[in-house]
Amino acid sequence: MTSMRTFAEPAGSAGADGTVVGENLSLPLFRSLSGVLAGHPYLKVVVDRQEQTWHLLDTAVHPFHVNYVATRILGIDLDALDARLDAFNASVYTDPQRRFLLGILSLHTDEDADGNQRPFLVLETTEADTMHGELLEEFYTFIRARLDGRLPLLLKPANHGQEHELASVSDVLVPRILSHQLFGNRRRTALNTGEAVGRLRYFRSPEEYREAVGELGWSDIVAMDCVPDDVPRVAGFINAAPITPLSHTNVLATGWSIPNAIVRDLDRLVEPDKLNGAWVRYTVREDEIALAPLSSPPDLEVPAWHQQRVPLEPPLLEDAPALALDRLRRTDQDRYGTKAANLGELHHVLDSRTADLTAFYGLARPPRSDLYGHLAARLGTADRDPGALREAAAAFVARTVTAPEGVALPFSLQHRFLISSPVIQQALGKLKMALELSALEMVDPLCLHLQHLIRETPLPDDVTRQITQAFPDHLDPEHRLVVRSSSNAEDLPGFSAAGVYESITKVHGTDELLAAVREVWASLLSPRSVHLRRQAGISLDDTYMGVIIQSYSPADLGGVLVTCNPTNRDDFRNVYVNCTPGSPEQVVDGTALPLQYLYNTVEGGGRTVALGSSREDLPRPTRDGLADLALAGRLLQSHFGGEDGGPLDVEWLMTAQEGFRLVQIRPYAL
């Protein structure tokens, strides 16, 4: 079917079918057709190279480019399209000789030197589009010639491949803007979507927060420059300064299912209506972040998490040896803790190559019955046979990532230490009684007293001996160790405990090792960890702490990835990666703003979301390596994601010599 060449409707209005086919686009016409995406007006564009015309789609009528091209231009019905969807997508997104160029025009504003708002348009393709440099230049030139000349137009590369292609194209011919440049200074950014009704508590300094933290309750919404990691469980978070979606506080927000957002203009949102201390409705959506005052205090119901019960297997406390991580399996979590058991399971997966790592791609994504064809393309094989794909996936993961070496100390060591001291046993009894009686005013001082006792009480000789003999070749004071928590009450579905327990990263010699082990044990009884477990229905009697001891290895790059897009829960394609030079702790504790990337593990490709504290992006070979890391994480999701194949939260390190090493793997709460 030949598309129309003329547009007969009056300027500034769409046709009855929600489509404009014509030669010019003015700002009024743009506004009449556009929808809203991430807070910006946008419309979809189809350029027909064969007919040398373009189609402007009303987003409310035509939500998908491909459906429009098939049904309205080529005369293909939707059933026939669904039957050959992947092949059709390839013909419009990856074929170098394609007939159609598909994209989005979005409207933005900036300020001139006098503070006046100036509109400009941005043209981009879908993230999976593989346009080469000549096509990108043709696409831009075609659109530019049909726009109101007063509207600046910039091309935004949709992925790293397009950035590379545009390097050979003059930015005078094709002015451009990168994603992190366009959105890096966004005033409001959704981190965890949701809605909450509560009392807004706006703290203008950490000191002001510390003075009031004891008063905070489940119905409060905490707003400040950067919500601290030790915040109690509340109704919502608002950060006035930038943070990453993978920070500890946002991991808590996702686990607690509470709204969280970056609101850089927080004063402008709060002050005009005097909202500090007021009851508000706090809404966080991808395209809306709002605080609406309520006319009167609401009649709130006690939240469901007050009755929440996280299932916990009873710990096994009989004597057990310290074991190398590669000797553990996932079933050992009731003796060595979840973190150690997951790392032992990772060793097994990488060494045995027997696990099925393709289950995520075997799920139906209507109209597709599975994604095996996409997986085959990502793995570089033409064989779609499930057995062959399993072998290829296992081999890919094994050559892309390694598991860390180290030793795990069992719960039985902590148990033997605790029962060796009558004073500690008496203090534990008092804490248990306070929790049973809900005498919460007594909990914090009892916890702090217990932590002091654990740090200062001498270890029994047999406990000391087992700890020091676990890693005998690494106790030279010149050798640096890392001591990590591995409780049975962390890294669980519904209870991540991100940032709750201690890990000590600078340990030298025997005395510091023994002190670090006791510090990790003590973190199990911090006031915050005790309160959070109580809220989750986890009994103090059932909670024990294992310890992981590892040799420190400096890293060139470190970070965290989650096998989902944390700001878009419907996005099954992308894996979100954060990284900074050095240790991943800088990502999760917020001491550095990381580089942020999204990598498409279905159609392929990646894009830079933000540069964080860095002045420039990573070199192309490193970004290509991160794409492999993202795919490896996606494949591991099939084994570690539980019965529902849920997303993972993975900490990793990279060195130029050794590649990627995973140091933690756990469920990520959505």
XYZ file of C-alpha atoms in Angstrom:
670
model
C 0.000 0.000 0.000
C 1.412 3.411 -0.959
C 1.425 5.994 1.816
C -0.300 9.343 1.340
C 1.855 12.212 0.132
C -0.345 15.096 1.166
C -1.764 16.412 4.383
C -5.184 17.943 3.983
C -6.005 18.801 7.607
C -5.521 22.371 8.871
C -2.036 23.072 10.250
C -1.672 22.135 13.890
C -4.113 19.229 13.950
C -3.830 15.507 13.405
C -5.747 13.430 10.924
C -8.704 11.346 12.029
C -6.494 8.272 12.071
C -3.987 9.884 14.440
C -1.422 10.371 11.680
C 0.138 13.287 9.838
C 1.954 12.615 6.574
C 3.482 15.777 5.228
C 6.411 18.086 4.803
C 6.596 20.463 7.776
C 6.394 20.283 11.550
C 5.673 23.341 13.654
C 5.698 23.521 17.426
C 1.852 23.720 17.642
C 1.521 20.618 15.472
C 4.114 18.816 17.576
C 2.181 19.587 20.748
C -1.105 18.406 19.225
C 0.360 14.977 18.455
C 2.705 14.397 21.352
C 2.430 12.240 24.423
C 4.638 12.494 27.520
C 7.633 10.279 28.236
C 9.833 10.787 31.319
C 8.278 14.219 31.742
C 8.958 15.402 28.173
C 6.525 15.764 25.230
C 7.399 13.367 22.423
C 6.041 11.890 19.208
C 6.993 8.967 16.993
C 8.398 9.461 13.506
C 8.582 7.085 10.531
C 10.648 8.096 7.489
C 9.837 6.162 4.325
C 13.031 6.302 2.219
C 11.323 4.712 -0.783
C 8.498 7.279 -0.893
C 10.656 10.145 0.427
C 8.050 11.189 2.956
C 7.542 10.956 6.686
C 4.757 9.976 9.047
C 4.114 11.696 12.388
C 2.250 9.380 14.717
C -0.143 10.444 17.419
C 1.265 8.417 20.334
C -2.174 7.863 21.852
C -3.380 6.176 18.643
C -0.184 4.483 17.445
C 1.959 3.394 20.410
C 4.281 1.152 18.345
C 6.293 2.116 15.267
C 6.391 -1.444 13.961
C 2.632 -1.986 14.146
C 2.044 1.229 12.239
C 4.550 0.420 9.482
C 3.172 -3.094 9.051
C -0.539 -2.361 9.137
C -0.830 1.178 7.733
C 1.953 1.261 5.159
C 2.633 -2.348 4.151
C -0.859 -3.810 4.635
C 0.249 -6.631 6.970
C -2.299 -7.590 9.632
C -1.235 -7.932 13.259
C -1.503 -11.734 13.372
C 0.813 -12.045 10.402
C 3.156 -9.493 11.972
C 3.268 -11.390 15.277
C 4.120 -14.601 13.442
C 7.287 -13.026 12.002
C 7.917 -10.240 14.530
C 11.646 -10.801 15.069
C 12.364 -10.946 11.335
C 10.266 -7.828 10.753
C 12.045 -5.993 13.586
C 15.378 -6.893 11.994
C 14.199 -5.430 8.680
C 13.473 -2.032 10.258
C 16.068 -1.835 13.044
C 19.189 -3.665 11.845
C 19.095 -4.045 8.041
C 21.683 -1.614 6.555
C 19.493 -1.284 3.435
C 16.237 -0.747 5.321
C 13.354 1.127 3.767
C 12.146 2.777 6.966
C 13.902 4.920 9.543
C 12.095 4.896 12.893
C 12.624 7.376 15.684
C 11.295 9.663 18.369
C 11.260 13.459 18.546
C 11.174 14.847 22.098
C 10.805 18.441 23.224
C 13.161 19.954 25.810
C 14.048 23.411 27.081
C 17.176 25.148 28.290
C 17.878 28.639 29.571
C 19.770 31.357 27.751
C 22.051 33.862 29.469
C 19.061 36.040 30.372
C 17.168 33.173 31.977
C 14.696 32.784 29.108
C 13.406 29.287 28.324
C 14.303 28.092 24.818
C 12.710 24.988 23.300
C 14.719 22.485 21.274
C 14.004 19.069 19.777
C 15.974 15.859 20.173
C 15.857 13.034 17.622
C 16.725 9.482 18.621
C 16.074 5.906 17.543
C 15.166 2.905 19.667
C 17.983 1.478 21.779
C 18.314 -1.638 19.608
C 18.684 0.275 16.334
C 22.000 -0.305 14.532
C 21.965 2.606 12.054
C 25.419 3.231 10.622
C 26.845 6.727 10.298
C 25.466 7.456 6.822
C 21.941 6.422 7.824
C 22.098 8.531 10.977
C 23.200 11.525 8.923
C 20.437 10.882 6.365
C 17.820 10.522 9.127
C 18.870 13.756 10.805
C 19.071 15.701 7.515
C 15.630 14.500 6.395
C 13.988 15.568 9.670
C 15.910 18.854 9.896
C 14.662 19.922 6.467
C 11.038 19.477 7.528
C 11.138 21.294 10.867
C 10.416 24.892 11.692
C 13.840 26.494 11.180
C 13.563 28.306 14.520
C 13.589 24.989 16.420
C 17.091 23.643 17.111
C 17.381 19.886 16.476
C 19.972 17.609 18.103
C 20.573 13.917 17.434
C 20.957 11.714 20.511
C 22.776 8.417 19.852
C 20.640 5.596 21.223
C 23.516 3.258 22.069
C 27.286 2.961 22.156
C 27.348 1.606 18.599
C 25.693 4.737 17.255
C 28.108 6.913 19.249
C 30.984 5.102 17.556
C 29.395 5.489 14.114
C 28.832 9.214 14.619
C 32.497 9.768 15.466
C 33.204 9.928 11.729
C 30.338 12.371 11.034
C 30.863 16.112 11.449
C 28.969 17.533 14.423
C 28.389 20.626 12.278
C 26.370 18.529 9.850
C 24.753 16.514 12.641
C 24.662 18.407 15.965
C 24.308 15.894 18.785
C 23.800 15.455 22.482
C 24.573 12.387 24.603
C 22.075 10.890 27.012
C 24.020 11.814 30.132
C 24.312 15.396 28.849
C 20.583 15.623 28.213
C 19.407 14.058 31.443
C 22.384 14.536 33.772
C 20.925 17.714 35.260
C 17.332 16.561 35.368
C 15.564 18.254 38.280
C 13.534 15.202 39.251
C 14.363 11.539 38.762
C 12.291 8.549 39.828
C 14.354 5.896 41.607
C 11.648 3.612 42.966
C 8.090 4.165 41.815
C 5.134 4.051 44.166
C 2.821 6.166 46.275
C 2.746 6.893 49.991
C 0.648 8.951 52.362
C 2.599 10.253 55.310
C 4.045 13.155 57.248
C 6.852 14.955 55.406
C 10.026 15.387 57.492
C 12.453 17.703 55.676
C 15.931 17.822 57.263
C 18.333 20.506 56.062
C 21.464 18.993 57.606
C 22.687 15.600 58.878
C 22.782 17.077 62.386
C 19.114 18.022 62.208
C 18.311 14.479 61.059
C 20.343 12.909 63.893
C 18.464 14.922 66.491
C 15.103 13.666 65.199
C 15.877 10.140 63.964
C 14.605 8.554 67.178
C 11.162 10.053 66.547
C 10.783 8.746 62.989
C 8.079 6.152 62.418
C 6.484 4.107 59.672
C 4.207 6.986 58.577
C 7.024 9.507 57.943
C 8.483 10.526 54.581
C 12.140 11.494 54.988
C 13.465 14.300 52.748
C 17.049 15.616 52.837
C 20.097 16.094 50.622
C 21.076 12.437 50.894
C 19.065 9.990 52.987
C 21.604 8.078 55.156
C 22.086 4.324 54.908
C 21.004 3.735 58.503
C 17.561 5.300 58.043
C 14.804 3.411 59.896
C 11.889 1.901 58.031
C 9.603 4.742 56.951
C 6.995 5.477 54.258
C 9.186 7.137 51.623
C 12.502 8.813 50.761
C 13.275 12.063 48.918
C 16.887 12.941 48.063
C 17.773 16.487 47.024
C 21.248 15.449 45.812
C 21.974 12.873 43.089
C 22.335 9.223 44.072
C 22.357 6.014 42.045
C 19.435 3.571 41.843
C 21.848 0.959 43.254
C 22.731 2.865 46.427
C 22.025 1.162 49.746
C 19.077 3.442 50.453
C 17.419 2.710 47.126
C 17.999 -1.018 47.577
C 16.159 -0.586 50.878
C 13.406 1.412 49.136
C 12.857 -1.339 46.572
C 12.930 -4.025 49.248
C 10.460 -2.088 51.370
C 8.316 -1.112 48.338
C 8.355 2.591 49.204
C 8.669 5.543 46.791
C 12.081 7.150 46.372
C 13.170 9.973 44.068
C 15.785 12.628 43.439
C 14.202 16.083 43.696
C 16.863 18.736 43.148
C 14.358 21.557 43.500
C 13.100 20.248 46.841
C 12.873 23.728 48.373
C 10.639 24.876 45.509
C 8.426 21.850 46.056
C 8.181 22.154 49.849
C 8.396 25.813 50.787
C 5.528 27.494 48.864
C 2.920 25.290 50.537
C 4.785 24.949 53.863
C 4.828 21.161 53.509
C 7.515 20.388 56.071
C 5.734 18.580 58.890
C 2.495 18.377 56.895
C 0.577 15.290 55.825
C 1.078 14.723 52.105
C 0.480 12.283 49.302
C 3.872 11.449 47.763
C 3.737 10.072 44.219
C 6.690 8.757 42.225
C 6.085 7.655 38.651
C 8.409 7.626 35.669
C 6.750 10.787 34.337
C 5.587 12.409 37.587
C 7.026 13.185 41.016
C 4.631 15.113 43.221
C 3.903 16.128 46.822
C 0.247 16.987 47.369
C -0.855 18.395 50.747
C -3.788 16.736 52.490
C -6.550 18.812 54.033
C -6.550 16.778 57.249
C -4.498 13.994 58.852
C -5.454 10.696 57.193
C -6.799 7.649 58.962
C -3.865 5.368 58.170
C -3.887 1.614 58.548
C -0.888 -0.123 60.042
C 1.227 -1.218 57.036
C 1.321 -4.861 56.019
C 5.007 -5.174 56.830
C 4.166 -4.942 60.539
C 2.794 -8.450 60.098
C 5.521 -9.478 57.626
C 7.296 -12.749 58.293
C 10.404 -13.567 56.279
C 10.892 -17.349 56.267
C 14.204 -18.376 57.797
C 15.599 -21.877 58.037
C 16.772 -22.729 61.578
C 20.563 -22.398 61.798
C 22.741 -25.484 62.316
C 25.067 -24.790 65.233
C 26.962 -28.058 65.661
C 30.712 -27.806 65.168
C 31.693 -27.315 61.538
C 35.075 -26.593 59.971
C 36.162 -23.418 58.258
C 35.856 -24.207 54.558
C 37.168 -22.728 51.345
C 34.368 -21.019 49.442
C 34.688 -23.416 46.519
C 33.702 -26.290 48.825
C 30.341 -24.752 49.712
C 26.996 -25.082 47.967
C 23.798 -23.069 48.257
C 22.397 -25.582 50.762
C 25.158 -24.613 53.230
C 23.493 -21.285 54.040
C 22.164 -22.665 57.346
C 25.754 -23.217 58.584
C 27.847 -20.536 56.820
C 25.341 -17.852 55.852
C 23.684 -16.873 52.600
C 26.526 -14.806 51.144
C 29.137 -17.547 51.570
C 26.758 -20.236 50.326
C 25.891 -18.233 47.190
C 29.586 -17.718 46.398
C 30.193 -21.440 46.875
C 27.321 -22.147 44.491
C 28.857 -19.720 41.998
C 32.117 -21.684 42.102
C 30.144 -24.862 41.388
C 28.235 -23.291 38.473
C 31.412 -21.997 36.853
C 33.440 -25.165 37.423
C 30.859 -27.825 36.582
C 29.087 -25.999 33.726
C 26.081 -28.253 34.318
C 23.532 -25.625 35.417
C 20.886 -24.474 32.960
C 21.577 -20.758 32.505
C 19.064 -20.231 29.688
C 15.753 -20.343 31.584
C 15.222 -16.567 31.396
C 15.322 -16.768 27.595
C 12.948 -19.717 27.552
C 10.093 -17.662 29.000
C 7.314 -16.567 26.665
C 7.318 -12.857 25.844
C 4.115 -12.564 23.775
C 3.882 -12.705 20.859
C 7.217 -14.545 21.086
C 7.113 -18.055 22.508
C 10.708 -17.656 23.732
C 13.846 -15.575 23.266
C 16.194 -18.389 22.276
C 16.907 -16.786 18.895
C 18.054 -13.596 20.616
C 20.178 -15.582 23.048
C 21.830 -17.432 20.165
C 22.674 -14.069 18.581
C 24.118 -12.721 21.828
C 26.251 -15.864 22.241
C 27.392 -15.744 18.631
C 25.963 -19.108 17.616
C 23.475 -20.089 14.923
C 22.323 -23.164 16.866
C 18.977 -22.571 18.626
C 18.772 -26.102 20.033
C 18.131 -25.737 23.806
C 20.869 -28.226 24.666
C 23.441 -26.462 22.521
C 22.406 -23.097 23.966
C 22.843 -24.410 27.518
C 26.379 -25.496 26.707
C 27.182 -22.205 24.968
C 25.729 -20.167 27.853
C 27.696 -22.091 30.494
C 30.910 -21.695 28.498
C 30.295 -17.953 27.984
C 29.737 -17.291 31.687
C 32.761 -19.393 32.708
C 35.105 -17.409 30.459
C 33.554 -14.024 31.335
C 33.540 -14.085 35.149
C 35.337 -15.811 38.011
C 34.305 -16.496 41.608
C 36.375 -15.155 44.517
C 38.715 -17.258 46.613
C 38.351 -17.180 50.375
C 37.393 -19.067 53.512
C 34.052 -19.173 55.333
C 33.762 -19.405 59.110
C 30.651 -21.268 60.323
C 27.919 -20.122 62.706
C 29.234 -22.601 65.272
C 32.265 -20.400 65.965
C 30.126 -17.430 66.878
C 27.837 -19.668 68.907
C 30.766 -21.120 70.897
C 32.039 -17.629 71.611
C 28.641 -16.348 72.767
C 27.952 -19.250 75.127
C 31.493 -19.033 76.571
C 30.614 -15.763 78.358
C 27.929 -15.698 81.092
C 27.925 -11.906 80.891
C 27.075 -11.985 77.174
C 24.395 -14.615 77.770
C 22.804 -12.484 80.469
C 22.785 -9.415 78.183
C 21.277 -11.462 75.346
C 18.518 -12.633 77.694
C 17.658 -9.044 78.591
C 17.519 -8.030 74.928
C 15.238 -10.952 74.068
C 12.930 -10.024 76.934
C 12.790 -6.383 75.820
C 11.859 -7.504 72.296
C 9.199 -9.918 73.547
C 7.639 -7.222 75.744
C 7.957 -4.570 72.996
C 9.955 -2.439 75.427
C 11.559 -0.734 72.483
C 13.057 2.104 74.533
C 15.364 -0.502 76.098
C 16.480 -2.146 72.851
C 19.065 0.383 71.661
C 21.092 0.611 74.911
C 21.006 -3.179 75.309
C 22.241 -3.636 71.722
C 25.062 -1.157 72.202
C 26.095 -2.858 75.444
C 26.115 -6.251 73.746
C 28.223 -4.950 70.891
C 30.748 -3.606 73.390
C 30.884 -6.979 75.148
C 31.452 -8.858 71.879
C 34.311 -6.534 70.934
C 36.001 -6.738 74.348
C 35.350 -10.246 75.702
C 38.365 -12.562 75.153
C 37.861 -15.335 72.614
C 38.141 -18.956 73.795
C 41.448 -20.491 72.719
C 39.825 -23.056 70.435
C 37.834 -20.330 68.649
C 40.974 -18.204 68.203
C 42.847 -21.202 66.860
C 40.174 -22.093 64.319
C 40.024 -18.510 63.020
C 43.782 -18.076 62.662
C 44.249 -21.513 61.102
C 41.566 -20.817 58.502
C 43.884 -18.531 56.520
C 47.379 -19.272 57.880
C 49.334 -18.242 54.770
C 47.914 -14.731 54.778
C 48.511 -13.476 58.326
C 51.694 -11.566 57.547
C 51.106 -7.963 58.713
C 52.089 -6.802 55.218
C 49.279 -8.838 53.651
C 45.861 -7.166 53.467
C 42.693 -9.133 54.171
C 38.988 -8.406 53.754
C 36.500 -9.728 56.341
C 32.834 -9.846 55.255
C 29.537 -10.661 56.913
C 27.633 -13.807 55.949
C 24.509 -14.044 58.076
C 21.521 -16.299 57.534
C 19.455 -13.087 57.734
C 20.745 -11.277 54.642
C 20.596 -11.684 50.876
C 17.134 -13.223 51.186
C 14.048 -12.650 49.023
C 12.181 -9.937 50.913
C 15.116 -9.080 53.199
C 18.345 -8.013 51.532
C 19.913 -6.296 54.597
C 21.979 -4.181 52.187
C 24.440 -2.099 54.206
C 23.154 -3.397 57.534
C 26.031 -5.662 58.576
C 29.727 -4.811 58.711
C 32.464 -5.705 56.266
C 36.022 -4.715 57.171
C 38.191 -4.093 54.119
C 41.551 -3.155 55.689
C 42.795 -5.979 57.900
C 46.486 -6.816 58.537
C 47.869 -9.540 60.780
C 46.397 -11.817 63.443
C 45.236 -9.224 65.962
C 43.352 -7.173 63.375
C 41.809 -10.333 61.920
C 40.431 -11.406 65.303
C 39.138 -7.883 65.954
C 37.502 -7.745 62.517
C 35.734 -11.088 63.025
C 34.319 -9.843 66.323
C 33.273 -6.554 64.690
C 31.320 -8.497 62.056
C 29.741 -10.649 64.778
C 28.826 -7.484 66.719
C 27.082 -5.993 63.693
C 24.441 -8.720 64.018
C 23.363 -6.965 67.234
C 23.475 -3.340 66.146
C 20.296 -1.449 67.085
C 19.403 -0.964 63.441
C 19.823 -4.602 62.429
C 17.818 -5.806 65.425
C 14.946 -3.403 64.672
C 14.873 -4.282 60.961
C 14.778 -8.025 61.666
C 12.067 -7.551 64.268
C 9.965 -5.708 61.697
C 10.488 -8.595 59.273
C 9.476 -11.175 61.886
C 12.972 -12.696 62.166
C 13.660 -13.949 65.676
C 16.909 -13.094 67.440
C 17.196 -16.768 68.435
C 17.284 -17.832 64.776
C 19.876 -15.319 63.588
C 23.591 -16.093 63.382
C 26.598 -14.663 61.641
C 29.141 -16.463 59.526
C 32.259 -14.700 58.295
C 34.114 -14.675 54.962
C 37.889 -14.043 55.004
C 39.520 -13.111 51.721
C 42.813 -11.832 50.463
C 42.502 -8.249 49.251
C 43.046 -7.700 45.542
C 43.216 -4.153 44.140
C 40.833 -3.516 41.271
C 40.952 -1.209 38.268
C 37.158 -0.964 38.248
C 34.452 -2.099 40.616
C 30.719 -1.856 40.819
C 27.267 -3.334 41.092
C 24.845 -4.615 38.492
C 21.223 -5.628 38.774
C 19.662 -7.857 36.147
C 16.754 -5.498 35.540
C 16.106 -1.832 34.938
C 15.369 -0.556 38.475
C 13.567 2.542 37.207
C 11.301 0.642 34.786
C 9.875 -2.584 36.156
C 8.315 -3.594 32.824
C 11.684 -3.551 31.029
C 12.798 -7.186 30.653
C 15.592 -6.377 28.223
C 18.070 -4.272 30.158
C 20.649 -4.900 32.846
C 21.710 -1.877 34.901
C 25.431 -1.482 35.643
C 27.138 1.009 37.987
C 30.899 1.310 38.395
C 33.742 3.469 39.683
C 37.504 3.081 39.600
C 38.486 0.805 42.475
C 36.142 -0.836 44.967
C 32.393 -1.446 44.533
C 31.860 -0.134 48.075
C 32.091 3.383 46.633
C 29.007 2.642 44.539
C 26.829 1.194 47.268
C 27.821 3.539 50.093
C 27.413 6.697 48.013
C 30.938 8.094 48.512
C 31.288 8.429 44.731
C 28.683 8.954 42.051
C 29.237 6.052 39.641
C 29.169 5.755 35.909
C 25.810 4.243 34.995
C 24.938 2.057 32.017
C 22.044 0.075 30.588
C 22.871 -3.009 28.502
C 20.220 -4.695 26.371
C 20.579 -8.463 26.843
C 17.913 -9.318 24.245
C 18.660 -7.370 21.058
C 22.110 -6.257 22.215
C 23.734 -2.862 22.589
C 24.292 -0.551 25.531
C 24.089 3.105 26.450
C 25.595 5.441 29.007
C 23.023 6.814 31.434
C 25.266 9.028 33.579
C 28.954 9.799 34.102
C 28.547 10.408 37.835
C 31.698 11.875 39.338
C 33.782 10.979 36.274
C 34.772 13.560 33.706
C 34.614 11.203 30.757
C 33.155 7.885 29.712
C 35.026 4.598 29.863
C 36.922 3.563 26.720
C 35.043 1.487 24.199
C 36.822 -1.863 24.956
C 35.910 -1.533 28.647
C 32.281 -0.756 27.813
C 32.205 -3.781 25.515
C 33.499 -5.848 28.436
C 30.689 -4.503 30.623
C 28.223 -5.699 27.963
C 29.612 -9.237 28.394
C 29.397 -8.871 32.179
C 25.744 -7.790 31.897
C 24.915 -10.820 29.754
C 26.712 -13.123 32.199
C 24.630 -11.644 35.029
C 21.447 -12.200 33.044
C 22.374 -15.834 32.429
C 23.203 -16.410 36.107
C 19.739 -15.067 36.950
C 18.321 -18.311 35.563
C 20.083 -20.281 38.321
C 20.197 -17.866 41.254
C 16.901 -16.014 40.752
C 14.760 -18.433 42.753
C 11.616 -20.195 41.636
C 10.286 -17.122 39.828
C 13.629 -16.318 38.168
C 13.764 -12.896 39.795
C 16.539 -10.352 39.206
C 19.946 -10.465 40.892
C 22.095 -7.873 42.657
C 25.765 -8.591 41.868
C 28.899 -6.879 43.194
C 31.982 -7.245 40.993
C 35.591 -6.208 40.500
C 37.653 -5.952 37.333
C 41.381 -5.981 36.692
C 43.098 -5.735 33.334
C 44.905 -9.019 33.985
C 42.141 -11.152 35.500
C 38.940 -9.684 34.039
C 35.713 -9.728 36.068
C 35.408 -11.338 39.484
C 32.030 -11.532 41.238
C 32.280 -10.898 44.985
C 28.602 -11.083 45.933
C 25.434 -12.415 44.330
C 21.973 -12.113 45.856
C 18.299 -11.527 44.983
C 17.273 -7.996 44.061
C 13.860 -6.945 45.333
C 11.485 -5.322 42.847
